[in-house]
mmCIF file of C-alpha atoms in Angstrom:
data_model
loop_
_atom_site.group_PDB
_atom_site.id
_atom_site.type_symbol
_atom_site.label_atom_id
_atom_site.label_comp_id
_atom_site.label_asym_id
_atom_site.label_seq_id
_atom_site.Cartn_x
_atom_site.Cartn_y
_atom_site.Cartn_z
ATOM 1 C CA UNK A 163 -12.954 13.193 55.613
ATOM 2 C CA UNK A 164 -16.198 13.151 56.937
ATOM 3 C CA UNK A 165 -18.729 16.376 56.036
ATOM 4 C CA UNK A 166 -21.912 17.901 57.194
ATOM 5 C CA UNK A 167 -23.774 19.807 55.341
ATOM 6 C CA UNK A 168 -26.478 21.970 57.203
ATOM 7 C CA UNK A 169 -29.565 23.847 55.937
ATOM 8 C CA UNK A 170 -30.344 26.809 56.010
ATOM 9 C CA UNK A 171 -27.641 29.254 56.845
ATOM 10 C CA UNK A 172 -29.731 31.979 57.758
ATOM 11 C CA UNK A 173 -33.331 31.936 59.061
ATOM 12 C CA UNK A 174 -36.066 34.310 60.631
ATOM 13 C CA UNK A 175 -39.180 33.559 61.678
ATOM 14 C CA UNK A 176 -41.815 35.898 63.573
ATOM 15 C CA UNK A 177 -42.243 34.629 67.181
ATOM 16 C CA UNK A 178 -43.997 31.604 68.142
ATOM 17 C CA UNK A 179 -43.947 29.907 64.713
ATOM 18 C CA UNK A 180 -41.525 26.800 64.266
ATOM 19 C CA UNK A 181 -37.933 26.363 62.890
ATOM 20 C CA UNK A 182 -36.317 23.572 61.314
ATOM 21 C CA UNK A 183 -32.795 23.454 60.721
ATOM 22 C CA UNK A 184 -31.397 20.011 58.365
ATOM 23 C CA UNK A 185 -28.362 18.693 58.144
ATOM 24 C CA UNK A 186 -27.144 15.556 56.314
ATOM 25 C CA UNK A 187 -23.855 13.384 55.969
ATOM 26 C CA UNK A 188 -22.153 10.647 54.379
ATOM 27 C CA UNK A 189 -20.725 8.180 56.925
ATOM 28 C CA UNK A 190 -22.839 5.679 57.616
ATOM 29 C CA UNK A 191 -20.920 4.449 60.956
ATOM 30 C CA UNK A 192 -21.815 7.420 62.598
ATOM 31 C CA UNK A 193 -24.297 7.111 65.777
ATOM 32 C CA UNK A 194 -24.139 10.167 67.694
ATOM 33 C CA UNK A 195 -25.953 13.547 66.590
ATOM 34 C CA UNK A 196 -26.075 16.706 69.130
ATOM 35 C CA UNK A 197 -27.089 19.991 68.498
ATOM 36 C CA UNK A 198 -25.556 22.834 69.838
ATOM 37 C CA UNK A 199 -26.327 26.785 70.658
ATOM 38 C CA UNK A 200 -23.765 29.407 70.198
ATOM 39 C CA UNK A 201 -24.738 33.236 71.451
ATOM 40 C CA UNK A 202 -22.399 36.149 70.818
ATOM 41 C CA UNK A 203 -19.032 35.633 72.396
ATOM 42 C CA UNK A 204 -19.796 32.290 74.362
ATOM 43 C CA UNK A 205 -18.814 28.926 73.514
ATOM 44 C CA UNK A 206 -21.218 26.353 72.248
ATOM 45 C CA UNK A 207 -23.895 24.919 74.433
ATOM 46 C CA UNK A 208 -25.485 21.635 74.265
ATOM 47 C CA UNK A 209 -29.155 21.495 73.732
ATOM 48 C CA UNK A 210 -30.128 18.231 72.550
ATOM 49 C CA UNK A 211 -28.712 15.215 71.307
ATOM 50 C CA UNK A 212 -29.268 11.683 69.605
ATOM 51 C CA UNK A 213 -28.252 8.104 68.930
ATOM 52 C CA UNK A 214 -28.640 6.289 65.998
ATOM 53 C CA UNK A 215 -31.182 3.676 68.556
ATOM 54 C CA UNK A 216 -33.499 6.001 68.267
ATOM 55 C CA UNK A 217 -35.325 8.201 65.547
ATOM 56 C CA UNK A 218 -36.893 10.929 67.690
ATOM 57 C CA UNK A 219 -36.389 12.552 70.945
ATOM 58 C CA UNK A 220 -37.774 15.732 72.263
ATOM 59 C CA UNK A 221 -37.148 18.102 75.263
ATOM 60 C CA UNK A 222 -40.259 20.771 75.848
ATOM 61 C CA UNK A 223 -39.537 23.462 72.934
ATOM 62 C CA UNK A 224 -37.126 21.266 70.977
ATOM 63 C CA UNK A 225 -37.405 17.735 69.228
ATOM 64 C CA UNK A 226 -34.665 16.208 66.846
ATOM 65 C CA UNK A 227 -35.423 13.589 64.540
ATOM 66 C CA UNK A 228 -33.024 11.031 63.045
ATOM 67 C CA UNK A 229 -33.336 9.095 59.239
ATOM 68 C CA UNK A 230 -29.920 6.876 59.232
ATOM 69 C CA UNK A 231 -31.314 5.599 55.736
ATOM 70 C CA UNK A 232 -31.505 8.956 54.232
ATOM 71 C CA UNK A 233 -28.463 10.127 56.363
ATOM 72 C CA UNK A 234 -30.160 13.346 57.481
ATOM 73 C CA UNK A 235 -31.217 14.976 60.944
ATOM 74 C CA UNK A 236 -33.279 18.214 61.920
ATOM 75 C CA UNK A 237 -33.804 20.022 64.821
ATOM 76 C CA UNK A 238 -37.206 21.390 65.339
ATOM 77 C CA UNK A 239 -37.988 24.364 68.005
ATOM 78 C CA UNK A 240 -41.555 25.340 68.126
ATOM 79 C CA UNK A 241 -43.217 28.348 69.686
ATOM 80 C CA UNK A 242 -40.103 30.306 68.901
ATOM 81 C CA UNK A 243 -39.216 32.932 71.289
ATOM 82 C CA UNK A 244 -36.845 35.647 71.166
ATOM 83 C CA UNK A 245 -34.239 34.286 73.181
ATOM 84 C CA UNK A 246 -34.168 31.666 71.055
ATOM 85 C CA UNK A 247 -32.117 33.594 68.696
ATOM 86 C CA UNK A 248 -28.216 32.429 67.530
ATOM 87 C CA UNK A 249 -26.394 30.485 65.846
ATOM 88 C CA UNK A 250 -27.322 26.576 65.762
ATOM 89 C CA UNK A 251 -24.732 24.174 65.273
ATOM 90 C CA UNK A 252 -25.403 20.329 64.078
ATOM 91 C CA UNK A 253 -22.603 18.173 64.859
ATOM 92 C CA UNK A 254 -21.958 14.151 64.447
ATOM 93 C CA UNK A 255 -19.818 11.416 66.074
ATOM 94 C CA UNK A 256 -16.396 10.570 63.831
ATOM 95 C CA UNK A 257 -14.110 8.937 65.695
ATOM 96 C CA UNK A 258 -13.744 10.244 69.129
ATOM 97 C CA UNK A 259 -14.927 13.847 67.991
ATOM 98 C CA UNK A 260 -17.667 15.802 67.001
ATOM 99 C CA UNK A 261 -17.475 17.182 63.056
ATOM 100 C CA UNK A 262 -19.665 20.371 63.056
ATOM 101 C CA UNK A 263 -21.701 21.531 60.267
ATOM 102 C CA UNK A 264 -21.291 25.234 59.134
ATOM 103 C CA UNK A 265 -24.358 26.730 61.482
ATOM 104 C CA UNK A 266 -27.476 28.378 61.201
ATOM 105 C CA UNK A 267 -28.370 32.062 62.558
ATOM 106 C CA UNK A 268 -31.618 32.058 63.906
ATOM 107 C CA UNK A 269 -33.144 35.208 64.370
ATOM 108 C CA UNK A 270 -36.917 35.435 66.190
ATOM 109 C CA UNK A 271 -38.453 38.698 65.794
ATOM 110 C CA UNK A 272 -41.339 39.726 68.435
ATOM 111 C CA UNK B 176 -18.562 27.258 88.709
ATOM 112 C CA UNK B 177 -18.334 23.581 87.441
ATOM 113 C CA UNK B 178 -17.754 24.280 84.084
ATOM 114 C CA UNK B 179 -15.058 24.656 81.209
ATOM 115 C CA UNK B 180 -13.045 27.401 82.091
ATOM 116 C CA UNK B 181 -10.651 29.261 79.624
ATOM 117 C CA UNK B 182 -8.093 31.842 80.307
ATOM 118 C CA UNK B 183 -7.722 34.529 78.882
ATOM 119 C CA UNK B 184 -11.091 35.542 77.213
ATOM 120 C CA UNK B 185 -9.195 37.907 74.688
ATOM 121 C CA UNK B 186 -5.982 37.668 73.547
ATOM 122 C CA UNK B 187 -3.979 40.632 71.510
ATOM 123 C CA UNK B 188 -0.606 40.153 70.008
ATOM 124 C CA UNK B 189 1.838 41.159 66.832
ATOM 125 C CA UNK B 190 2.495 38.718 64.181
ATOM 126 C CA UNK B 191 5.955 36.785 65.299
ATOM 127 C CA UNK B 192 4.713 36.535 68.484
ATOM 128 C CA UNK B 193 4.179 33.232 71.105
ATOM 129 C CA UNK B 194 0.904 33.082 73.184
ATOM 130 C CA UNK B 195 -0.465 30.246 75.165
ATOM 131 C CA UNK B 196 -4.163 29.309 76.034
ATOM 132 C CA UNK B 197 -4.975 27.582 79.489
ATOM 133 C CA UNK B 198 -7.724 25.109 79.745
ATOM 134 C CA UNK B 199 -9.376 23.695 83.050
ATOM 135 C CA UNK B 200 -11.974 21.028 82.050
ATOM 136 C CA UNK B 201 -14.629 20.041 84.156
ATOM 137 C CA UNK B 202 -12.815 18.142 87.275
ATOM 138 C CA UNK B 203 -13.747 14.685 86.639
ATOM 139 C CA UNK B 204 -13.649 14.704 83.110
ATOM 140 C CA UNK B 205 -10.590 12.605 81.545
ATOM 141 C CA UNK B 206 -11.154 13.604 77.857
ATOM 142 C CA UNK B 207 -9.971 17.111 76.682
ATOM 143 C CA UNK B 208 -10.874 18.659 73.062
ATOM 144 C CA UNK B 209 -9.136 21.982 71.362
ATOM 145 C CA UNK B 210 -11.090 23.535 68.662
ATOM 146 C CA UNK B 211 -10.695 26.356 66.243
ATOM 147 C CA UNK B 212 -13.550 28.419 65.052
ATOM 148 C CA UNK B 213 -13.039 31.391 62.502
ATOM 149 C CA UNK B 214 -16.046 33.846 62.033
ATOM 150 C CA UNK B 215 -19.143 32.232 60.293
ATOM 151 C CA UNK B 216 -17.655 28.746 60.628
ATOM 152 C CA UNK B 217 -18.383 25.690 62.720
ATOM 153 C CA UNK B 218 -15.865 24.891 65.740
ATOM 154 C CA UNK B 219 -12.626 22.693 63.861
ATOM 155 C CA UNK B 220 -11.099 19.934 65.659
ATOM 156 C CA UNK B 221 -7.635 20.393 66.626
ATOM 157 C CA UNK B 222 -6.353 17.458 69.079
ATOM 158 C CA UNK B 223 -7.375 15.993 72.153
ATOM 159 C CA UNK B 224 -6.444 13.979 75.265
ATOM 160 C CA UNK B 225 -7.553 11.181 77.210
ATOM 161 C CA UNK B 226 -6.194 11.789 80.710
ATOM 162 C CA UNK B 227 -2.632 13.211 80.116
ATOM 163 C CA UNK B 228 -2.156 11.000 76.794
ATOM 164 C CA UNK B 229 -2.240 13.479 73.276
ATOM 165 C CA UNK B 230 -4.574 10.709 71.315
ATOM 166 C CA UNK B 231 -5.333 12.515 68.018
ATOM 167 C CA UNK B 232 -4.058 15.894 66.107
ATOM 168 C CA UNK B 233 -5.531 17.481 63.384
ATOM 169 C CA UNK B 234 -3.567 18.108 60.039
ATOM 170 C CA UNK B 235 -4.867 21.741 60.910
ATOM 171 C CA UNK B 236 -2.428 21.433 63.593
ATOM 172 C CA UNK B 237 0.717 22.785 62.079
ATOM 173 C CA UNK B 238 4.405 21.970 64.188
ATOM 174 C CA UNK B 239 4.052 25.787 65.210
ATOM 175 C CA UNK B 240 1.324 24.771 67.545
ATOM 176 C CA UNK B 241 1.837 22.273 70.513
ATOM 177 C CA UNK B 242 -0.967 21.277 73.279
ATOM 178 C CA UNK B 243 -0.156 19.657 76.411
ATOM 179 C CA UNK B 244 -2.243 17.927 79.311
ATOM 180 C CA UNK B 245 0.914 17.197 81.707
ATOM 181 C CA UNK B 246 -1.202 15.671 84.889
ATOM 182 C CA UNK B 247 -4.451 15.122 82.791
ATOM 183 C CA UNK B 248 -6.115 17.993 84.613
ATOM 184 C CA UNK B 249 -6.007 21.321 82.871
ATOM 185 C CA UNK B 250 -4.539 21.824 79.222
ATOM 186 C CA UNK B 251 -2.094 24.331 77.729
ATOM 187 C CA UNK B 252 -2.634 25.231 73.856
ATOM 188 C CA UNK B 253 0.889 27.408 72.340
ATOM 189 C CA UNK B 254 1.134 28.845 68.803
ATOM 190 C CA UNK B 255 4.267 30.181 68.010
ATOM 191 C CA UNK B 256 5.354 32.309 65.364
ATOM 192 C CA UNK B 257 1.802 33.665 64.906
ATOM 193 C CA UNK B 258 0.091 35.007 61.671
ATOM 194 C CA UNK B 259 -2.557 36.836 60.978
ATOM 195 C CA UNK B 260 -4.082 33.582 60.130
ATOM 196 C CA UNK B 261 -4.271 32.258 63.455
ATOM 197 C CA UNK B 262 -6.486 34.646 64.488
ATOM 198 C CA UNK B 263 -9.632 32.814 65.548
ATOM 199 C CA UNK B 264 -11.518 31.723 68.628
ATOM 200 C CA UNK B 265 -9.583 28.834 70.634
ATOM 201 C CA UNK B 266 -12.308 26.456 72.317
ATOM 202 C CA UNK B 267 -11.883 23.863 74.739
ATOM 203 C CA UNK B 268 -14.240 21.184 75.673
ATOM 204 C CA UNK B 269 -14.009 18.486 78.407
ATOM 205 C CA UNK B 270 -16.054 14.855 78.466
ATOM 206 C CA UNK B 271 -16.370 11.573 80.351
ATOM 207 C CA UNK B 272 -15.213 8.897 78.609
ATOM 208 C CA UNK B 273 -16.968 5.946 80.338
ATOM 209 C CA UNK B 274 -17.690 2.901 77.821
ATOM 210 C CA UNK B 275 -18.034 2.407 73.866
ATOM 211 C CA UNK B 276 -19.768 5.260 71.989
ATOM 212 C CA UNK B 277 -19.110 8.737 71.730
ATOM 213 C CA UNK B 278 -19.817 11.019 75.079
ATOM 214 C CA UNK B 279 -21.548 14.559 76.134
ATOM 215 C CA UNK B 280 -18.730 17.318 75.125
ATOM 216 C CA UNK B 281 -19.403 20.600 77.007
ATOM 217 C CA UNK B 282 -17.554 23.821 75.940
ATOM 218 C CA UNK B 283 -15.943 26.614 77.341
ATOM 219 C CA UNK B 284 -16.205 30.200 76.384
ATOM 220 C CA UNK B 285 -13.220 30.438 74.154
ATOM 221 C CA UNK B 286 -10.244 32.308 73.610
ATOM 222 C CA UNK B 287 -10.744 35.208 70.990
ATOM 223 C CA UNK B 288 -6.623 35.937 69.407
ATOM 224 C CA UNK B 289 -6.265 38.312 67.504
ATOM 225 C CA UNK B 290 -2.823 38.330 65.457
ATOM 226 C CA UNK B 291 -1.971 42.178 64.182
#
């Protein structure tokens, strides 16, 4: 079935530098891309998402960029803060449901 | 609150054991989504529902676990005859299903089971 493979599984960055979190895949047919947040003992939250019509979209703090050629998308989030910290979850479109990658723990230190 | 609302937060039980997850989606979503995440994983699909109809199950899902939507309102997960592998954190997510494409899926907080 279909995979995602996401990059890197840990990160830490001092506050108010960037992150970038990758992920890539393999099937071609899919068009949807979200990200999502996960903090400690709450369900995942939607923070951004994308369609294959499009190769970049941003929302203050946090852009995601789309290459359907290479098969690969990455979330940005600049000026980091510490309440950005938790695990970050890419996710794609495969058939009526989203396939989630394996996360990333973010972890902003002041 | 407006949101996807699970019940209960934490669940306890001995191996053997049944124990069934509720699920209240968002109130006009039709679609409803179970998912199984295990500690350092990403959320699995399970099965979901378009209105009341069961559209899709997951080879994950073995016969010991059955889901139901009966009025395609809220959503009732069972496992019976647990292990200790079940344990995990049950999530539910609701959508809109409008048109072509795939929609926004919104989460709730999960059920944590833990199988002793």
């Amino acid at each position: 079935g279909e995979n995602v493979e996401q990059h890197p599984s840990t990160l830490s960055v001092q506050e108010g530098d960037s992150a970038v979190i990758k992920c890539t895949y393999s099937d071609s047919a899919s068009n949807y891309f979200p990200w999502y947040k996960q903090e400690l003992g709450k369900g995942p939250q939607l923070i951004i998402d994308i369609r294959s019509n499009v190769g970049e979209k941003k929302d203050q703090r946090i852009a995601v960029t789309l290459n359907k050629t290479a098969k690969h998308f990455s979330l940005h989030i600049t000026e980091t803060q510490p309440e950005d910290s938790a695990v970050y979850f890419c996710a794609l479109h495969n058939t009526d449901k989203l396939i989630f990658g394996t996360g990333t723990r973010l972890q902003v230190f002041p | 609150d407006t949101g996807v609302s699970q019940d209960p937060r934490h669940k306890i039980t001995k191996r053997g054991q049944n124990v069934t997850f509720r699920c209240d989606p968002i109130s006009e979503h039709n679609r409803l989504y179970w998912y199984r995440q295990t500690l350092g994983q990403g959320p699995e699909f399970l099965t979901y529902f378009q209105n009341e109809a069961q559209l899709e199950k997951s080879r994950l899902l073995s016969d010991r676990f059955s889901a139901e939507r009966p009025k395609g309102s809220f959503s009732t997960l069972e496992i019976q005859r647990t292990e200790q592998g079940d344990s995990a954190m049950y999530l539910c997510a609701s959508s809109l299903k409008t048109g072509t494409g795939m929609e926004k899926l919104f989460f709730g907080s999960g059920t944590q089971l833990s199988v002793l």
